[in-house]
Amino acid sequence: MKPNEYVRDLVPYLPGKPVEELQRELGITGAVKLASNENPIGPSPKAIAAIAGKLNDVNRYPDGDSFYLKNELSGRLQVDTQNLIIGNGSNDIIEIAARTFIKPGDEAVMGEFAFIVYPLVTKAIGASAVISPMPGLTHDLRDMYKRITPKTKMVFIANPNNPTGTMVTKEKLEWFLDKVPDDIIVLVDEAYFEYVNDNDYPDSLDYLGSRPSLITVRTFSKIYGLAGLRLGYGVASVDIISYMNRVREPFNVNSLAQTAGIAALGDQGHVESSNEVNSEGRKYLEAEFKKLGIKYYESYTNFILIDLLKDPMPIYNELLKQGVIVRPVGGYGLKTHLRVSIGLMNENKRFMTALSKIISK
């Protein structure tokens, strides 16, 4: 048995190590996971209550069109429901977009240290991932524009970017959108949109009317704390959404996720609380990194990328032994870095205590 030639040499995506796996491997209980950029305070209590109220209905197929969730998003985003597509996480939307608009032999442009799913979905289709260097670990949109050829069908921009935490400014994104031909899809991945508090940060939804080939992708996995339910959405022109729906699998979003998403959107107080915890934790970690002389990159997300300037795996493994899980990012080409999710303050302090002990040995 042989797989198709496009997937044979792909390296599978490796998620952050689960707490349960650490317990199985090392027998460690009560571990702290700061590896997957999850919301440490969890989902909204309103979302939990909504899920509980829907449990008796899981024998029924979900609404295949996510009608009520689309209506809720439509009102909040000020877009028509026909401009929305709901997915099994934002990864689902990214893959649907790629399968809809890229074919074997085409090209897609992406940043060198951008989200690893972009090259995976591109190569799985049989297209080429055209890599743009990221000086300062930030998307260089001018370089990305230079790499567009007649074969280019899509450009991926993560803003803010995972795993670096950096962002593209409003001025640079507007320049790029003005330059790129209208027949090339520009997918802006805004998974960490709700965490950004900067006047120079662009809301890509502002350009949907003037940019016919723009797709904005967002998720409920981060600030809304629903990562375990897998829920995300895309916003684009009616034509783009129509084509993507032809590729989208039926019943791709389960009923519990749809119900939880509606409830989560109705609890903006929980979003504000999540941002407060994140802001406090980020300031604490940045101050502690400075004390230890550890290089870190300014983050607009719920994680911080640090550069240890040497192989980070010995430190990563020692952290595991002390019950702290962070994320190596060698798979992204960041060979001396670790990505640390911002947790509750006691989790942040436990991580820093463990890191300080390891470094001082």
Short mmCIF file of C-alpha atoms in Angstrom, two decimals:
data_model
loop_
_atom_site.label_atom_id
_atom_site.label_comp_id
_atom_site.label_asym_id
_atom_site.label_seq_id
_atom_site.Cartn_x
_atom_site.Cartn_y
_atom_site.Cartn_z
CA MET A 1 0.00 0.00 0.00
CA LYS A 2 1.35 3.41 -0.98
CA PRO A 3 0.03 6.87 -0.05
CA ASN A 4 -0.35 9.47 -2.74
CA GLU A 5 2.94 11.10 -3.68
CA TYR A 6 2.01 14.45 -2.15
CA VAL A 7 1.68 13.19 1.44
CA ARG A 8 4.43 10.57 1.46
CA ASP A 9 7.18 12.90 2.68
CA LEU A 10 5.09 15.18 4.91
CA VAL A 11 6.07 15.46 8.58
CA PRO A 12 2.94 15.20 10.75
CA TYR A 13 1.97 18.13 12.94
CA LEU A 14 3.01 17.51 16.55
CA PRO A 15 0.80 19.23 19.15
CA GLY A 16 1.97 20.32 22.58
CA LYS A 17 2.47 17.42 24.99
CA PRO A 18 -0.72 16.69 26.96
CA VAL A 19 -0.58 16.57 30.77
CA GLU A 20 -1.84 12.99 30.62
CA GLU A 21 1.09 11.96 28.42
CA LEU A 22 3.58 13.39 30.89
CA GLN A 23 1.88 11.46 33.66
CA ARG A 24 2.11 8.23 31.64
CA GLU A 25 5.77 8.78 30.73
CA LEU A 26 7.24 10.13 33.97
CA GLY A 27 4.54 9.45 36.54
CA ILE A 28 4.25 13.17 37.27
CA THR A 29 0.91 14.43 38.55
CA GLY A 30 -0.26 18.02 38.87
CA ALA A 31 1.78 19.19 35.91
CA VAL A 32 1.46 22.69 34.47
CA LYS A 33 0.85 22.89 30.73
CA LEU A 34 2.11 26.06 29.06
CA ALA A 35 2.48 24.54 25.62
CA SER A 36 -0.65 25.00 23.50
CA ASN A 37 -1.73 28.62 23.98
CA GLU A 38 -4.97 27.68 25.72
CA ASN A 39 -7.01 30.01 27.89
CA PRO A 40 -5.87 29.20 31.46
CA ILE A 41 -9.11 30.35 33.09
CA GLY A 42 -11.13 28.03 30.85
CA PRO A 43 -14.36 28.64 28.95
CA SER A 44 -17.15 30.99 29.94
CA PRO A 45 -19.49 29.55 32.60
CA LYS A 46 -22.26 30.46 30.17
CA ALA A 47 -20.71 28.20 27.55
CA ILE A 48 -20.46 25.34 30.05
CA ALA A 49 -24.10 25.76 31.02
CA ALA A 50 -25.15 25.85 27.37
CA ILE A 51 -23.26 22.62 26.68
CA ALA A 52 -24.92 20.92 29.65
CA GLY A 53 -28.33 21.93 28.34
CA LYS A 54 -27.60 20.40 24.94
CA LEU A 55 -26.22 17.01 26.02
CA ASN A 56 -29.51 15.16 25.68
CA ASP A 57 -29.67 16.12 22.00
CA VAL A 58 -26.36 14.60 20.88
CA ASN A 59 -28.20 11.67 19.32
CA ARG A 60 -29.26 14.14 16.60
CA TYR A 61 -27.07 15.43 13.80
CA PRO A 62 -26.02 19.06 14.25
CA ASP A 63 -27.30 21.94 12.17
CA GLY A 64 -25.19 21.53 9.05
CA ASP A 65 -25.28 25.25 8.33
CA SER A 66 -24.64 26.49 11.91
CA PHE A 67 -27.60 28.86 11.41
CA TYR A 68 -27.84 30.32 14.92
CA LEU A 69 -24.08 30.69 15.40
CA LYS A 70 -23.83 32.46 12.06
CA ASN A 71 -26.63 34.82 13.10
CA GLU A 72 -24.82 35.65 16.33
CA LEU A 73 -21.53 36.26 14.52
CA SER A 74 -23.30 38.27 11.83
CA GLY A 75 -24.64 40.74 14.37
CA ARG A 76 -21.37 41.09 16.23
CA LEU A 77 -19.12 41.38 13.18
CA GLN A 78 -21.56 43.42 11.10
CA VAL A 79 -21.35 41.06 8.14
CA ASP A 80 -24.04 39.10 6.33
CA THR A 81 -24.47 35.44 7.21
CA GLN A 82 -23.64 34.64 3.58
CA ASN A 83 -20.15 35.99 4.26
CA LEU A 84 -19.54 33.37 6.98
CA ILE A 85 -18.36 29.77 7.02
CA ILE A 86 -18.07 27.77 10.26
CA GLY A 87 -15.41 25.14 10.76
CA ASN A 88 -14.17 22.38 13.02
CA GLY A 89 -11.56 24.76 14.39
CA SER A 90 -9.86 27.44 12.32
CA ASN A 91 -7.55 24.73 10.91
CA ASP A 92 -10.61 23.32 9.17
CA ILE A 93 -11.26 26.68 7.50
CA ILE A 94 -7.61 26.94 6.41
CA GLU A 95 -7.70 23.47 4.87
CA ILE A 96 -11.04 24.09 3.16
CA ALA A 97 -9.69 27.31 1.65
CA ALA A 98 -6.56 25.57 0.39
CA ARG A 99 -8.51 22.66 -1.11
CA THR A 100 -10.91 25.11 -2.76
CA PHE A 101 -8.39 27.43 -4.42
CA ILE A 102 -5.09 25.53 -4.77
CA LYS A 103 -4.44 22.61 -7.12
CA PRO A 104 -1.36 20.47 -7.85
CA GLY A 105 1.41 22.51 -9.44
CA ASP A 106 0.25 25.81 -7.96
CA GLU A 107 2.15 27.90 -5.42
CA ALA A 108 1.25 29.44 -2.07
CA VAL A 109 3.39 32.07 -0.35
CA MET A 110 3.94 32.01 3.41
CA GLY A 111 6.37 33.21 6.06
CA GLU A 112 9.40 31.17 7.09
CA PHE A 113 8.28 30.92 10.72
CA ALA A 114 4.52 31.09 10.22
CA PHE A 115 1.96 28.53 11.41
CA ILE A 116 3.17 25.09 10.36
CA VAL A 117 -0.25 24.04 9.04
CA TYR A 118 0.15 26.34 6.00
CA PRO A 119 2.93 24.34 4.31
CA LEU A 120 1.31 21.07 5.38
CA VAL A 121 -2.01 21.73 3.66
CA THR A 122 -0.27 23.24 0.62
CA LYS A 123 2.06 20.30 0.06
CA ALA A 124 -0.68 17.73 0.73
CA ILE A 125 -2.52 19.15 -2.28
CA GLY A 126 0.57 18.81 -4.47
CA ALA A 127 1.33 22.53 -4.58
CA SER A 128 4.58 24.28 -3.67
CA ALA A 129 5.06 26.22 -0.45
CA VAL A 130 7.04 29.34 -1.35
CA ILE A 131 8.84 30.47 1.80
CA SER A 132 9.51 34.12 2.59
CA PRO A 133 12.22 34.97 5.17
CA MET A 134 11.02 36.65 8.37
CA PRO A 135 13.64 39.12 9.62
CA GLY A 136 12.92 39.95 13.23
CA LEU A 137 10.56 36.94 13.15
CA THR A 138 7.88 39.13 11.54
CA HIS A 139 6.21 38.73 8.15
CA ASP A 140 8.04 40.74 5.49
CA LEU A 141 5.13 41.61 3.23
CA ARG A 142 7.32 43.32 0.65
CA ASP A 143 9.38 40.17 0.26
CA MET A 144 6.21 38.06 0.13
CA TYR A 145 4.88 40.28 -2.66
CA LYS A 146 8.11 39.81 -4.65
CA ARG A 147 7.65 36.03 -4.46
CA ILE A 148 4.26 36.10 -6.18
CA THR A 149 4.36 34.50 -9.63
CA PRO A 150 1.74 33.49 -12.21
CA LYS A 151 1.55 30.17 -10.31
CA THR A 152 0.64 31.83 -7.02
CA LYS A 153 -2.92 31.11 -5.91
CA MET A 154 -2.82 31.94 -2.18
CA VAL A 155 -0.87 33.93 0.40
CA PHE A 156 -1.01 33.01 4.09
CA ILE A 157 -0.52 35.72 6.72
CA ALA A 158 -0.80 34.93 10.43
CA ASN A 159 -1.49 38.14 12.30
CA PRO A 160 -0.43 37.95 15.06
CA ASN A 161 1.91 35.15 14.08
CA ASN A 162 2.23 31.81 15.78
CA PRO A 163 4.81 30.83 17.06
CA THR A 164 6.64 34.17 17.15
CA GLY A 165 3.89 36.39 18.63
CA THR A 166 4.73 39.27 16.28
CA MET A 167 2.26 41.31 14.25
CA VAL A 168 1.94 43.05 10.90
CA THR A 169 0.91 46.71 11.14
CA LYS A 170 -2.10 48.30 9.52
CA GLU A 171 0.05 50.34 7.11
CA LYS A 172 1.96 47.28 5.88
CA LEU A 173 -1.11 45.11 5.43
CA GLU A 174 -2.95 47.84 3.53
CA TRP A 175 0.06 48.28 1.23
CA PHE A 176 0.15 44.55 0.57
CA LEU A 177 -3.58 44.22 -0.09
CA ASP A 178 -3.40 47.12 -2.54
CA LYS A 179 -0.54 45.48 -4.46
CA VAL A 180 -1.65 41.84 -4.67
CA PRO A 181 -3.67 40.94 -7.79
CA ASP A 182 -7.36 40.31 -7.15
CA ASP A 183 -7.19 36.74 -8.43
CA ILE A 184 -4.88 35.66 -5.58
CA ILE A 185 -6.47 34.64 -2.29
CA VAL A 186 -5.00 36.39 0.75
CA LEU A 187 -5.83 34.41 3.88
CA VAL A 188 -5.30 36.38 7.09
CA ASP A 189 -5.25 34.08 10.10
CA GLU A 190 -6.36 36.06 13.17
CA ALA A 191 -6.49 33.27 15.75
CA TYR A 192 -5.14 35.65 18.42
CA PHE A 193 -7.14 38.69 17.30
CA GLU A 194 -8.88 39.26 20.65
CA TYR A 195 -5.58 39.50 22.53
CA VAL A 196 -4.18 42.43 20.57
CA ASN A 197 -4.33 45.89 22.10
CA ASP A 198 -2.39 48.08 19.71
CA ASN A 199 -3.61 50.96 17.56
CA ASP A 200 -1.37 49.86 14.68
CA TYR A 201 -3.00 46.43 14.48
CA PRO A 202 -5.32 46.00 11.48
CA ASP A 203 -8.72 44.36 11.66
CA SER A 204 -8.77 42.59 8.31
CA LEU A 205 -12.57 42.61 8.26
CA ASP A 206 -12.30 46.32 7.44
CA TYR A 207 -10.97 45.39 3.98
CA LEU A 208 -13.51 42.78 2.95
CA GLY A 209 -15.50 45.25 0.90
CA SER A 210 -12.53 46.47 -1.10
CA ARG A 211 -10.55 43.24 -1.35
CA PRO A 212 -12.64 40.56 -3.15
CA SER A 213 -10.12 37.74 -2.57
CA LEU A 214 -9.56 38.24 1.16
CA ILE A 215 -10.39 35.54 3.71
CA THR A 216 -10.29 36.30 7.44
CA VAL A 217 -9.99 33.29 9.75
CA ARG A 218 -10.64 33.32 13.51
CA THR A 219 -11.11 30.75 16.25
CA PHE A 220 -12.90 30.00 19.51
CA SER A 221 -9.92 27.95 20.73
CA LYS A 222 -7.92 30.78 22.24
CA ILE A 223 -9.54 33.58 24.22
CA TYR A 224 -12.95 31.86 24.24
CA GLY A 225 -11.41 28.75 25.82
CA LEU A 226 -13.16 26.19 23.60
CA ALA A 227 -10.10 24.44 22.13
CA GLY A 228 -11.42 20.99 23.06
CA LEU A 229 -14.62 21.50 21.06
CA ARG A 230 -12.92 22.63 17.82
CA LEU A 231 -14.71 25.72 16.53
CA GLY A 232 -13.59 28.43 14.15
CA TYR A 233 -14.94 30.58 11.34
CA GLY A 234 -14.02 32.34 8.15
CA VAL A 235 -15.28 35.62 6.72
CA ALA A 236 -15.06 36.40 3.00
CA SER A 237 -17.03 37.46 -0.05
CA VAL A 238 -20.23 35.62 -0.90
CA ASP A 239 -18.55 34.02 -3.91
CA ILE A 240 -15.60 32.71 -1.89
CA ILE A 241 -17.86 31.31 0.82
CA SER A 242 -20.04 29.66 -1.82
CA TYR A 243 -17.06 27.84 -3.32
CA MET A 244 -15.70 26.84 0.08
CA ASN A 245 -19.05 25.36 1.09
CA ARG A 246 -18.78 22.98 -1.86
CA VAL A 247 -15.66 21.51 -0.27
CA ARG A 248 -16.78 21.68 3.38
CA GLU A 249 -17.81 18.34 4.81
CA PRO A 250 -21.45 17.96 5.91
CA PHE A 251 -22.04 18.33 9.65
CA ASN A 252 -18.43 19.48 10.14
CA VAL A 253 -19.26 21.35 13.38
CA ASN A 254 -20.82 19.44 16.25
CA SER A 255 -23.89 20.71 18.08
CA LEU A 256 -22.11 21.24 21.42
CA ALA A 257 -19.51 23.46 19.77
CA GLN A 258 -22.17 25.55 18.03
CA THR A 259 -24.13 26.01 21.26
CA ALA A 260 -21.00 26.85 23.27
CA GLY A 261 -19.86 29.34 20.64
CA ILE A 262 -23.11 31.28 20.82
CA ALA A 263 -22.93 31.42 24.62
CA ALA A 264 -19.27 32.41 24.59
CA LEU A 265 -19.94 35.32 22.26
CA GLY A 266 -22.59 36.50 24.72
CA ASP A 267 -20.10 36.68 27.60
CA GLN A 268 -17.72 39.48 26.73
CA GLY A 269 -17.02 39.92 30.43
CA HIS A 270 -15.22 36.58 30.29
CA VAL A 271 -13.17 37.84 27.34
CA GLU A 272 -12.17 40.91 29.32
CA SER A 273 -11.20 38.81 32.34
CA SER A 274 -9.14 36.53 30.11
CA ASN A 275 -7.31 39.51 28.67
CA GLU A 276 -6.57 40.89 32.14
CA VAL A 277 -5.07 37.57 33.26
CA ASN A 278 -3.06 37.39 30.06
CA SER A 279 -1.76 40.95 30.30
CA GLU A 280 -0.70 40.51 33.91
CA GLY A 281 1.01 37.22 33.14
CA ARG A 282 2.82 38.60 30.10
CA LYS A 283 4.22 41.54 32.08
CA TYR A 284 5.40 39.19 34.84
CA LEU A 285 7.12 36.77 32.45
CA GLU A 286 8.79 39.57 30.49
CA ALA A 287 10.17 41.07 33.70
CA GLU A 288 11.47 37.67 34.85
CA PHE A 289 13.10 36.96 31.49
CA LYS A 290 14.88 40.31 31.72
CA LYS A 291 16.20 39.44 35.18
CA LEU A 292 17.64 36.19 33.85
CA GLY A 293 19.03 37.79 30.71
CA ILE A 294 16.86 35.62 28.47
CA LYS A 295 16.05 37.01 25.04
CA TYR A 296 12.34 37.18 24.29
CA TYR A 297 10.20 38.64 21.52
CA GLU A 298 7.49 41.20 22.15
CA SER A 299 4.21 39.33 21.92
CA TYR A 300 0.72 40.42 20.95
CA THR A 301 -0.73 37.04 21.90
CA ASN A 302 -1.13 34.70 24.87
CA PHE A 303 2.35 33.24 24.55
CA ILE A 304 5.97 34.42 24.49
CA LEU A 305 8.79 33.08 22.33
CA ILE A 306 12.17 32.94 24.07
CA ASP A 307 15.60 32.37 22.53
CA LEU A 308 18.01 30.41 24.71
CA LEU A 309 20.81 30.82 22.12
CA LYS A 310 21.60 27.09 22.37
CA ASP A 311 19.88 23.73 21.98
CA PRO A 312 16.75 24.14 24.13
CA MET A 313 15.91 20.45 24.43
CA PRO A 314 17.96 19.75 27.60
CA ILE A 315 16.13 22.60 29.34
CA TYR A 316 12.81 21.47 27.90
CA ASN A 317 13.36 17.94 29.21
CA GLU A 318 14.41 19.22 32.64
CA LEU A 319 11.26 21.31 32.79
CA LEU A 320 9.24 18.19 32.06
CA LYS A 321 10.85 16.44 35.02
CA GLN A 322 9.70 19.33 37.19
CA GLY A 323 6.17 19.06 35.88
CA VAL A 324 6.21 22.03 33.50
CA ILE A 325 5.33 21.58 29.83
CA VAL A 326 6.37 24.24 27.31
CA ARG A 327 6.73 23.98 23.53
CA PRO A 328 9.87 23.33 21.50
CA VAL A 329 9.59 24.96 18.09
CA GLY A 330 12.41 23.29 16.21
CA GLY A 331 9.84 22.03 13.73
CA TYR A 332 9.33 25.65 12.70
CA GLY A 333 13.06 26.10 12.10
CA LEU A 334 13.51 27.94 15.40
CA LYS A 335 16.27 25.67 16.68
CA THR A 336 17.24 27.56 19.84
CA HIS A 337 13.81 28.71 20.96
CA LEU A 338 10.98 27.66 23.26
CA ARG A 339 7.41 28.94 23.17
CA VAL A 340 5.78 29.55 26.54
CA SER A 341 2.03 29.99 26.90
CA ILE A 342 0.91 32.56 29.46
CA GLY A 343 -0.90 30.79 32.29
CA LEU A 344 -2.42 31.67 35.62
CA MET A 345 -0.01 33.56 37.86
CA ASN A 346 0.78 30.50 40.00
CA GLU A 347 1.55 28.55 36.81
CA ASN A 348 3.78 31.34 35.49
CA LYS A 349 5.67 31.46 38.79
CA ARG A 350 6.09 27.69 38.87
CA PHE A 351 7.57 27.81 35.38
CA MET A 352 9.96 30.63 36.25
CA THR A 353 11.07 28.91 39.47
CA ALA A 354 11.82 25.72 37.54
CA LEU A 355 13.57 27.58 34.71
CA SER A 356 15.72 29.60 37.13
CA LYS A 357 16.87 26.42 38.90
CA ILE A 358 17.76 24.73 35.64
CA ILE A 359 19.67 27.69 34.25
CA SER A 360 21.62 28.25 37.48
CA LYS A 361 22.98 24.67 37.54
#
